[in-house]
Short mmCIF file of C-alpha atoms and ligand atoms in Angstrom, two decimals:
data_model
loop_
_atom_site.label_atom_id
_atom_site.label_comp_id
_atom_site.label_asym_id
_atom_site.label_seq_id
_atom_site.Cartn_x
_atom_site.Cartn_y
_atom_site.Cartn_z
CA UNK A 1 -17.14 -17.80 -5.19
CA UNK A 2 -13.69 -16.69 -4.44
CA UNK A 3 -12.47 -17.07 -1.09
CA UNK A 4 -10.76 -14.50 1.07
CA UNK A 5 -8.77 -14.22 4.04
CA UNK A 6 -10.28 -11.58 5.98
CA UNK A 7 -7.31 -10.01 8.60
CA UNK A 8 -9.68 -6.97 10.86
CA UNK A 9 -6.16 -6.09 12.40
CA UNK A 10 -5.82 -3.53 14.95
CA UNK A 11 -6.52 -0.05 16.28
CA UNK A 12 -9.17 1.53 13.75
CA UNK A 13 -8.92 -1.91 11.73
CA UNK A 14 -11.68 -3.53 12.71
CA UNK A 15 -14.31 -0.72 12.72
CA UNK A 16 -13.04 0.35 8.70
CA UNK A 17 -12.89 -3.08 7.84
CA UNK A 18 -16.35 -4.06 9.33
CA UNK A 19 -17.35 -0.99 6.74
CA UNK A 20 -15.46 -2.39 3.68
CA UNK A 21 -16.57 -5.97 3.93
CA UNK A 22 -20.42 -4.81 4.37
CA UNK A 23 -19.94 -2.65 0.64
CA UNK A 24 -18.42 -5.40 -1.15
CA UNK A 25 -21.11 -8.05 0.15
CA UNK A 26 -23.76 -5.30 -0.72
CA UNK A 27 -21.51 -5.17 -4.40
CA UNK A 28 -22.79 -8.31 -5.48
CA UNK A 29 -19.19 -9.30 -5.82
CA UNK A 30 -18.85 -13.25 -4.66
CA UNK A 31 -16.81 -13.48 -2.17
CA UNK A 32 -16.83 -16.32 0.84
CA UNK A 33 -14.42 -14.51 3.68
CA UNK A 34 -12.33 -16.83 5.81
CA UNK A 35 -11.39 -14.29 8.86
CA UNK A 36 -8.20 -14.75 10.40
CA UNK A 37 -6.05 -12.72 13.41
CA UNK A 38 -2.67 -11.51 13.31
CA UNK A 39 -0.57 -8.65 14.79
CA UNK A 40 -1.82 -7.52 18.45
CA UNK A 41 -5.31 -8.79 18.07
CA UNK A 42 -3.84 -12.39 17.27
CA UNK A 43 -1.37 -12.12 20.00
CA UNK A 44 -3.83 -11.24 22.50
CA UNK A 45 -6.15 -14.31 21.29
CA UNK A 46 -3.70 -16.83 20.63
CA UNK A 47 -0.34 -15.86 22.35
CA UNK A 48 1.60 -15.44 18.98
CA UNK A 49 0.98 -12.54 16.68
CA UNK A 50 0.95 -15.04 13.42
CA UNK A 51 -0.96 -18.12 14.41
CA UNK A 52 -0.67 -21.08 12.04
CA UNK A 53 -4.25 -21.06 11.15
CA UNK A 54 -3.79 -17.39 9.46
CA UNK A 55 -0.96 -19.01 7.60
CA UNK A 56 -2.76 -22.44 7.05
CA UNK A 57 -5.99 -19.97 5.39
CA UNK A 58 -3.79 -17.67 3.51
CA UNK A 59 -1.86 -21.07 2.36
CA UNK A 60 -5.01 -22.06 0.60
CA UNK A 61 -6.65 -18.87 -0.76
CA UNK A 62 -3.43 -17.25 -1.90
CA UNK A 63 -5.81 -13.93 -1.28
CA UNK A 64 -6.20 -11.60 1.64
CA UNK A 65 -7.75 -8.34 2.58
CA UNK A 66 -6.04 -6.97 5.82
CA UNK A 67 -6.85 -3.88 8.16
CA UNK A 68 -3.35 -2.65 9.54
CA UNK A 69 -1.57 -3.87 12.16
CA UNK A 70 0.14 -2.59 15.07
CA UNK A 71 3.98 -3.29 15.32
CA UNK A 72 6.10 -1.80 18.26
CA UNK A 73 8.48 1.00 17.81
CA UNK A 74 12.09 0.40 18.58
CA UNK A 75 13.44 -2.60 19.95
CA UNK A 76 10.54 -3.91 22.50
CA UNK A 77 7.79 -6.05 20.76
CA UNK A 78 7.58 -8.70 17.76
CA UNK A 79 8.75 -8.28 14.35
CA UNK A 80 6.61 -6.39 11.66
CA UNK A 81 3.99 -9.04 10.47
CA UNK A 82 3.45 -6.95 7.55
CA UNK A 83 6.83 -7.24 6.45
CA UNK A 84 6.89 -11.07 7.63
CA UNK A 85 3.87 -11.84 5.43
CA UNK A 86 5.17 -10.03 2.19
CA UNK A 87 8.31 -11.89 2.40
CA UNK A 88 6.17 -15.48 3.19
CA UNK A 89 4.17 -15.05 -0.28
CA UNK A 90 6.70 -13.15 -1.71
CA UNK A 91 4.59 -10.17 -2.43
CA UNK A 92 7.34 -8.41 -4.29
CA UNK A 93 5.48 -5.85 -6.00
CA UNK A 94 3.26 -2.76 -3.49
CA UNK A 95 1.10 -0.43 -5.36
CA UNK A 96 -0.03 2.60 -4.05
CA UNK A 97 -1.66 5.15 -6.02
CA UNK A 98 -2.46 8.32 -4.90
CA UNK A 99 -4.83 10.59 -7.36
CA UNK A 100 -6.74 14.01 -6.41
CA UNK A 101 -10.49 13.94 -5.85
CA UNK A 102 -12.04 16.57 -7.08
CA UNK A 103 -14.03 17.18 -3.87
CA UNK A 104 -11.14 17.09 -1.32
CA UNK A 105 -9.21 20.62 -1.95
CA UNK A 106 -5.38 19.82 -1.57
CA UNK A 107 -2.73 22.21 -2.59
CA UNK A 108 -1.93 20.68 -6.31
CA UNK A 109 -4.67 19.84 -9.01
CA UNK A 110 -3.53 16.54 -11.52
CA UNK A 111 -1.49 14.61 -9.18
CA UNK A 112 -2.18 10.84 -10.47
CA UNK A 113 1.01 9.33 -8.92
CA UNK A 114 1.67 5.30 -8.52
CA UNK A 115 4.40 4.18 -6.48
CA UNK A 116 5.20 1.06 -7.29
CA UNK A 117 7.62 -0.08 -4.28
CA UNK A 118 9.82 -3.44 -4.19
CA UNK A 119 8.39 -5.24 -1.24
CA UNK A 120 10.50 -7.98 -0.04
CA UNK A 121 14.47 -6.41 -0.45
CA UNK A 122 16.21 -3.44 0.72
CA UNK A 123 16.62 -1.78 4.22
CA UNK A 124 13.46 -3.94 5.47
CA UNK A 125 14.90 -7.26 4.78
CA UNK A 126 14.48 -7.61 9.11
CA UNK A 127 18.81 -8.14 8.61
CA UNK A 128 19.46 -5.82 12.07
CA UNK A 129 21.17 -6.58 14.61
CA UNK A 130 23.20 -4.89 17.68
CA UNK A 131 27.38 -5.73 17.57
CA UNK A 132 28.16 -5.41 20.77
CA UNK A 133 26.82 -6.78 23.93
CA UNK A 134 26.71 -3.11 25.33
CA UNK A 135 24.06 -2.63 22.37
CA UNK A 136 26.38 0.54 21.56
CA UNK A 137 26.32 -0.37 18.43
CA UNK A 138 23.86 -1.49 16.00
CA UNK A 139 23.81 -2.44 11.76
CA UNK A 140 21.28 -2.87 9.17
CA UNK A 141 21.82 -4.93 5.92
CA UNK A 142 20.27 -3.36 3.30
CA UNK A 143 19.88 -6.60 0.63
CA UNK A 144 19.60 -5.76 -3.21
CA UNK A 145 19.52 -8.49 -5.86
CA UNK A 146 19.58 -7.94 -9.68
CA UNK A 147 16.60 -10.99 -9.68
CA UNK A 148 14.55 -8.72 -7.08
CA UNK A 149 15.18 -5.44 -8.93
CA UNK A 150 14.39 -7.07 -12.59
CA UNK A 151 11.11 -7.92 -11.28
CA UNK A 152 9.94 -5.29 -9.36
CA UNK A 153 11.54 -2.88 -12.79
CA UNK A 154 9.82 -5.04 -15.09
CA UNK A 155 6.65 -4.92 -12.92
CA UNK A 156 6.30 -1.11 -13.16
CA UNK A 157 6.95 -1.05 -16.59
CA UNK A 158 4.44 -3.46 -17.62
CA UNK A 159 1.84 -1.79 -15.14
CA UNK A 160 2.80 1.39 -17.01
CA UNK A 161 2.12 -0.60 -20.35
CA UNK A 162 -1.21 -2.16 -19.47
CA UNK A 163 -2.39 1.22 -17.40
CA UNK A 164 -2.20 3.75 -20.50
CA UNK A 165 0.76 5.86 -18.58
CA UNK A 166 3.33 7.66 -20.05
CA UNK A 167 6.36 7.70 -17.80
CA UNK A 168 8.46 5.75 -15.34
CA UNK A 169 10.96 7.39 -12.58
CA UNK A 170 13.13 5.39 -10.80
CA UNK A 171 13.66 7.38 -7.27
CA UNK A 172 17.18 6.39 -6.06
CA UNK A 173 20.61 7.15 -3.51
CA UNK A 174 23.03 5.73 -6.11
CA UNK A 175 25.32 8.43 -5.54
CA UNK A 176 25.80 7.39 -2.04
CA UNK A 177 24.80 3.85 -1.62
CA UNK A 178 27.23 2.66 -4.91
CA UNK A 179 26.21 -1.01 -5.01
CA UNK A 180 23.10 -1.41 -3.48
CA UNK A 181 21.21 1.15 -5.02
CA UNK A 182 23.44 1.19 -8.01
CA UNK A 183 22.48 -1.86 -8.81
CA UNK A 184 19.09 -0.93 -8.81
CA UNK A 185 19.70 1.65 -10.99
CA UNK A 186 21.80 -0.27 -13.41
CA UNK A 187 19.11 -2.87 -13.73
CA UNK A 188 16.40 0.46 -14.42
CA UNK A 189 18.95 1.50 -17.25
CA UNK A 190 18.76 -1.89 -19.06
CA UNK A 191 15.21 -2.44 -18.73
CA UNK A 192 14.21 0.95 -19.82
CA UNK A 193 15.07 0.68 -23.48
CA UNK A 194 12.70 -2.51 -24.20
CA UNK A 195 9.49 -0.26 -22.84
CA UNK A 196 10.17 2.63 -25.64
CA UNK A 197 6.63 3.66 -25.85
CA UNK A 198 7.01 4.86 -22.07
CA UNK A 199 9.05 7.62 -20.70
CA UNK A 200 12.23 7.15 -18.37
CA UNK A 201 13.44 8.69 -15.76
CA UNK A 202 15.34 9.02 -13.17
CA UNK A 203 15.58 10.97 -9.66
CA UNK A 204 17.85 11.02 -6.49
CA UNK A 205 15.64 10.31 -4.01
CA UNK A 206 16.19 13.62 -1.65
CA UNK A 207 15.68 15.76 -4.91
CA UNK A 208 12.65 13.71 -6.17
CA UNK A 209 11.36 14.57 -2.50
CA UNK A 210 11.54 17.77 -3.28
CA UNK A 211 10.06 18.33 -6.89
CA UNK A 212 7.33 16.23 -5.40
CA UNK A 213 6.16 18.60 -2.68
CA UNK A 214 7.10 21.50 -5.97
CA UNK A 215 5.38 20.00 -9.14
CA UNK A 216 4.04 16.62 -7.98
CA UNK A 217 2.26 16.23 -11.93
CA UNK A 218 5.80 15.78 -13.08
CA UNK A 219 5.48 12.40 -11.60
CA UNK A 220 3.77 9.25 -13.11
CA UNK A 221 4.32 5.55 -12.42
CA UNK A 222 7.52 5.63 -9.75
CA UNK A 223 9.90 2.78 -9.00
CA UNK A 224 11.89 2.18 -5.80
CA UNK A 225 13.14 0.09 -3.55
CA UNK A 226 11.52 -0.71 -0.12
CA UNK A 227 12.24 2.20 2.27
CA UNK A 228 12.23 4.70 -0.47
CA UNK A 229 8.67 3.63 -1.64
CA UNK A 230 7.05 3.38 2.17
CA UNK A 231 7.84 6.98 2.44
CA UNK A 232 7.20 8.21 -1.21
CA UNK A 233 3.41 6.90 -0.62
CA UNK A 234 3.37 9.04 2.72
CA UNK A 235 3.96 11.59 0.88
CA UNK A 236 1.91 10.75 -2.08
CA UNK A 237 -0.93 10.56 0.38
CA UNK A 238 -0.37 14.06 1.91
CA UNK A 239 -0.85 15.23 -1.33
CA UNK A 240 -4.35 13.93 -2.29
CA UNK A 241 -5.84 14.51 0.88
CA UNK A 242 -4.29 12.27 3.34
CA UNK A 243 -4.00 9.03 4.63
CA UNK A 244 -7.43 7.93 4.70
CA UNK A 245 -7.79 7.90 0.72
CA UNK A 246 -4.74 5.57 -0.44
CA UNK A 247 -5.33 2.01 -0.79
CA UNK A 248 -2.21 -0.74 -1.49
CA UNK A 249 -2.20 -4.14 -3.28
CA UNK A 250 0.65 -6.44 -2.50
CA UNK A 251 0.75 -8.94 -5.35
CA UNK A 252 3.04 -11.92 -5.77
CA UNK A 253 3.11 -14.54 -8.55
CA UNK A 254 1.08 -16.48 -6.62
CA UNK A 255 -0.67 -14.64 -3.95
CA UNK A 256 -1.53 -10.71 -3.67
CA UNK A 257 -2.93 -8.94 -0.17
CA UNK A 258 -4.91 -5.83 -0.26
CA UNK A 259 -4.77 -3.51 2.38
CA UNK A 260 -4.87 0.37 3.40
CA UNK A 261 -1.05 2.62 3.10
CA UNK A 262 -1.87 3.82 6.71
CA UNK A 263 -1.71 1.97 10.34
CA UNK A 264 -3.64 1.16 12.89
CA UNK A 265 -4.02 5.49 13.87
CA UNK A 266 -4.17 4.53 18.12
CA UNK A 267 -4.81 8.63 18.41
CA UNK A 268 -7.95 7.72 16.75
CA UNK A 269 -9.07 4.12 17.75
CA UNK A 270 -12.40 3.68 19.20
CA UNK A 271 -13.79 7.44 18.46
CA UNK A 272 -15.43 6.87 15.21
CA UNK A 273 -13.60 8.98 12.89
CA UNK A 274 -11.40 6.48 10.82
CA UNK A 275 -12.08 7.15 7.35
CA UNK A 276 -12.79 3.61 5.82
CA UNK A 277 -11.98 4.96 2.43
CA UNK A 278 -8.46 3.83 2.28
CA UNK A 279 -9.20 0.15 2.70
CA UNK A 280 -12.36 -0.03 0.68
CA UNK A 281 -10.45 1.25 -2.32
CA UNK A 282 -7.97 -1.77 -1.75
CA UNK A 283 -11.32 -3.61 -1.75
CA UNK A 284 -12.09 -2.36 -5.52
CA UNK A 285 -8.18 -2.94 -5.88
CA UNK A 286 -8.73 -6.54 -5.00
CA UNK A 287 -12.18 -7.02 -6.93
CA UNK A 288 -10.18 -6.08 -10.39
CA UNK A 289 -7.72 -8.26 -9.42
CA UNK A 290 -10.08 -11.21 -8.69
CA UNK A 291 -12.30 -9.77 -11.97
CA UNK A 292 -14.79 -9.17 -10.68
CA UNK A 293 -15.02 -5.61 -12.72
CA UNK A 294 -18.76 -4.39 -12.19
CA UNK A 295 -19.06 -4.64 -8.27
CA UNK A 296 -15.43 -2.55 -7.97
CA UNK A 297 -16.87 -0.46 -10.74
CA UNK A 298 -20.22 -0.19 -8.72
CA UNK A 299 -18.26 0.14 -5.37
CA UNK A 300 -15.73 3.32 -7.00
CA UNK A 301 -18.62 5.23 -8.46
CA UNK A 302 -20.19 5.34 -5.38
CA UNK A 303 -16.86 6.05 -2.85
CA UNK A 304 -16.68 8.87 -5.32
CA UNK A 305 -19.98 9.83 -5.40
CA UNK A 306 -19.54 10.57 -1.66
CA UNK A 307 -16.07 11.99 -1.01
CA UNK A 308 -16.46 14.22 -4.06
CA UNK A 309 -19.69 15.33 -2.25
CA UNK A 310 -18.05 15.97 0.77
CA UNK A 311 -20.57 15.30 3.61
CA UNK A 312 -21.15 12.36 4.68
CA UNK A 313 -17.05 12.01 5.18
CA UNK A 314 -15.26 11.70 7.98
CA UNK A 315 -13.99 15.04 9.72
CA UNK A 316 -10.04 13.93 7.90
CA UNK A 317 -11.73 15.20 4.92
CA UNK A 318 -14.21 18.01 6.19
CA UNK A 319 -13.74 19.20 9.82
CA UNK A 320 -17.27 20.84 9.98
CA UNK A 321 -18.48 17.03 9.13
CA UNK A 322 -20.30 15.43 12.50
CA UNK A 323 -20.38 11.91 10.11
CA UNK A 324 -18.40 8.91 11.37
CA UNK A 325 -17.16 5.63 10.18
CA UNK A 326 -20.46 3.87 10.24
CA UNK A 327 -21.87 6.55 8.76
CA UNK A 328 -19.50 7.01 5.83
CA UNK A 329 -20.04 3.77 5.21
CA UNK A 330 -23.92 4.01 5.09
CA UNK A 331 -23.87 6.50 2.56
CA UNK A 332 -21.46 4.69 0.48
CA UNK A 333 -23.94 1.67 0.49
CA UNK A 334 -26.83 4.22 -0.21
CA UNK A 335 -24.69 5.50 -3.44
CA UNK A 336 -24.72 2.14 -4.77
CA UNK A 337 -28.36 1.91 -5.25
P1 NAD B 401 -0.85 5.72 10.98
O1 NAD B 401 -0.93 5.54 9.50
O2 NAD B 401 -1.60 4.73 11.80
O3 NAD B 401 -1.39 7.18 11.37
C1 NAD B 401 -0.76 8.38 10.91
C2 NAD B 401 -1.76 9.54 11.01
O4 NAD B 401 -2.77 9.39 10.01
C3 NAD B 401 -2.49 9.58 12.35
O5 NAD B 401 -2.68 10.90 12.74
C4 NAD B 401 -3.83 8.92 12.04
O6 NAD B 401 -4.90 9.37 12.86
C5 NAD B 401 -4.05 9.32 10.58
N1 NAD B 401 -4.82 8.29 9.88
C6 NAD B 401 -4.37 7.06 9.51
N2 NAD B 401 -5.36 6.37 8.94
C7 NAD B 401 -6.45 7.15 8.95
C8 NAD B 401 -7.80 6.98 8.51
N3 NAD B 401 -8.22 5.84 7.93
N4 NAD B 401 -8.67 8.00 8.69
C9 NAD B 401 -8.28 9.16 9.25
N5 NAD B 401 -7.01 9.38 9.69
C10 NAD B 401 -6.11 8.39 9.54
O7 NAD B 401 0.68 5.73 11.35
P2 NAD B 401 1.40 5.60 12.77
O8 NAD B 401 0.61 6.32 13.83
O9 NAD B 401 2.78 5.98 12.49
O10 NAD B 401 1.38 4.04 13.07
C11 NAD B 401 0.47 3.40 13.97
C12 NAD B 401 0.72 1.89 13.95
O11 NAD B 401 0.37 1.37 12.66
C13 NAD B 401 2.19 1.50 14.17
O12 NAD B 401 2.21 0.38 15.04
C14 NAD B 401 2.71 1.13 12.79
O13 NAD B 401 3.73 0.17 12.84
C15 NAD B 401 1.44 0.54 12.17
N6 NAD B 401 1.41 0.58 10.70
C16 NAD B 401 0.84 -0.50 10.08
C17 NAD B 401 0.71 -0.52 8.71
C18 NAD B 401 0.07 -1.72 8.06
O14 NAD B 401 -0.51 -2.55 8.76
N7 NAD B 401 0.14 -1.88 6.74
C19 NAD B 401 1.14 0.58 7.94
C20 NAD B 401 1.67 1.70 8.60
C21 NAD B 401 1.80 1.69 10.00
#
C-alpha cells in the first residue's frame, strides 16, 4: 500500500478530484489516501490555510495528490500555499507536458512539449515587499543560485536521457537580467556538453514565445526558471487543447506532489463542467512515479480512449457535448473494463 495525501482544494477541486481518486481506486493501483485541507477550504475549516496536520501527513508520506488552490490576487489574502509547499519539500523540479490528442483539433499537429520549470528560485521566491510606508513603491527579489540551477539543468537533461528525447532549450532574459538569468544560462552552457547524445539549445524567452505560438514542434524538453516556466505551460496548454488536459508533478529528492497546471476556474465552480482530465493525468503521473506501471497504463489507455473519442468530454473539449464532470468520469471508468 502506498499512502497518499489527498489535498481536494478549492473551486472545481473537489468535484475533479472526487473523479480522479474514484479511477485510480477502480485501477487496482494500492493506494491508502490520507485527505488533508489547505488553501481556502482549510482556512475556512481550521482558521489557517496550512494547518499542521496537512504538514504533519505530508511529513510522513513524502507523497501528495492536490486539486488547486485558490490564492488572492494582489496584496489582500495569504501567501500562495502552492508556492509555500514546493519550497517546504523542496520540490525543485515541475513537469508539465503538454502533447496533442489526436481527437481534440488544435491549430498545430506534433506538439510533444515538456517544460521542465525550476520550482523553488526565481521571481517567486515570496522576497516582495513595499519600500515606503506610502506603499508607492514596491520590489521583488528575483533569487538565482548556481546549486538551484545545476539541479533543475541536470534534472531536464537526465529526464531528456531516460525519456528517449532529442533536445533541450533553455528559455531565458540573459540579455536583460545579466546575473540572474545569466547565471542560469552559464550553468545550461556547462552542463550541456556532458549530455552529447541530446540536442542544446537556447532561446530568449520573448522570442521562444513567439516561435512557440509559430512552429511549436521545434520545441522538445524546455528548461527555465520559475516565472518563465508557469507561463510557458500556459501556453503549452493552449496549444493541445487547453487547460483541462495538462497534468504537473512536483518532485523533490525526497517528496514529489502531483497536481493539475490550472486553478481552481471560480467562472466554472459548482456547474459541472470542469474537465477532470488534467488532474487524473497527474494521477497516472504519480502512479509511474510510485511504480505502479499497469494501473497508470490501464488509467491512460482509457483517458485516451475517451477524449480521442470526443463525447463523453466536457463542453472545454466539444461545445455540442451535454456530458459533465461526473460523467466524464463514468466513461473513463467504463473504458477501463
Ligand atoms: P484557472 O487555471 O483556474 O482558469 C483559467 C481558465 O481555464 C478559466 O477560464 C477556467 O474555466 C479554465 N479551466 C481551468 N481548469 C479547467 C478545467 N479543468 N476544465 C475546464 N476549464 C478549465 O486560472 P485563474 O482563473 O487565473 O485562477 C483561479 C485561481 O486558481 C486563482 O486563485 C489562482 O491563484 C489559482 N491557481 C492555482 C493553481 C494551483 O493550485 N496549482 C494554479 C493556477 C492558479
Amino acid at each position: 500500500m502506498h499512502a497518499v495525501t489527498l489535498i481536494k482544494g478549492d473551486g472545481i477541486g473537489p468535484s475533479i478530484m472526487d473523479e480522479a481518486v474514484k479511477i485510480i481506486n477502480a485501477s487496482g493501483a494500492k493506494i491508502q489516501w490520507e485527505e488533508a485541507y489547505a488553501g481556502m477550504a482549510a482556512f475556512e475549516k481550521f482558521g489557517t490555510p496550512l494547518p499542521d496536520e496537512t504538514m504533519e501527513s505530508i511529513d510522513k508520506t513524502r507523497l501528495a495528490f492536490k486539486g488547486p488552490l485558490t490564492t488572492g490576487v494582489g496584496g489582500t489574502g495569504f501567501r500562495s500555499i502552492n508556492v509555500a509547499l514546493r519550497q517546504k519539500y523542496d520540490l525543485y523540479a515541475n513537469v508539465r507536458p503538454a502533447k496533442n490528442w489526436p481527437g481534440v483539433k488544435t491549430r498545430f499537429d506534433n506538439v510533444d512539449i515538456v517544460i521542465v520549470r525550476e520550482n523553488t528560485e526565481g521571481l517567486y521566491a515570496g522576497l516582495e515587499h513595499y519600500l515606503t510606508p506610502k506603499k508607492d513603491i514596491a520590489e521583488s527579489l528575483a533569487v538565482v543560485t548556481r546549486a538551484g540551477s545545476e539541479r533543475i539543468i541536470e534534472y531536464a537533461f537526465k529526464y531528456a536521457q531516460d525519456n528517449h528525447r532529442k533536445k533541450v532549450t533553455v528559455c531565458h532574459k540573459a540579455n536583460i537580467l545579466k546575473y540572474t538569468q545569466g547565471l542560469f544560462l552559464d550553468v545550461a552552457r556547462e552542463i550541456a556538453p556532458k549530455y552529447p547524445d541530446i540536442q542544446y539549445d537556447e532561446k530568449i524567452i520573448d522570442a521562444a514565445c513567439m516561435h512557440m505560438v509559430m512552429d511549436p514542434t521545434q520545441f522538445d524538453v524546455i528548461v527555465c526558471t520559475n516565472m518563465f516556466g508557469d507561463i510557458l505551460s500556459d501556453l503549452t496548454a493552449g496549444l493541445v487543447g487547453g487547460l483541462g488536459l495538462i497534468p504537473g508533478a512536483n518532485i523533490g529528492n525526497d517528496a514529489a506532489l502531483f497536481e493539475a497546471v490550472h486553478g481552481s476556474a471560480p467562472d466554472i465552480t459548482g456547474k459541472n463542467l470542469a474537465n477532470p482530465t488534467a488532474v487524473i493525468m497527474a494521477g497516472v503521473m504519480m502512479l509511474n512515479h510510485l511504480g505502479e506501471h499497469d494501473a497508470a497504463d490501464k488509467i491512460q489507455k482509457a483517458v485516451e480512449k475517451v477524449v480521442n473519442e470526443g463525447t463523453f468530454v466536457t463542453p472545454d473539449l466539444n461545445p455540442q457535448s451535454k456530458c459533465g464532470t461526473v460523467e466524464m468520469g463514468d466513461a473513463i471508468v467504463k473504458a477501463m473494463g
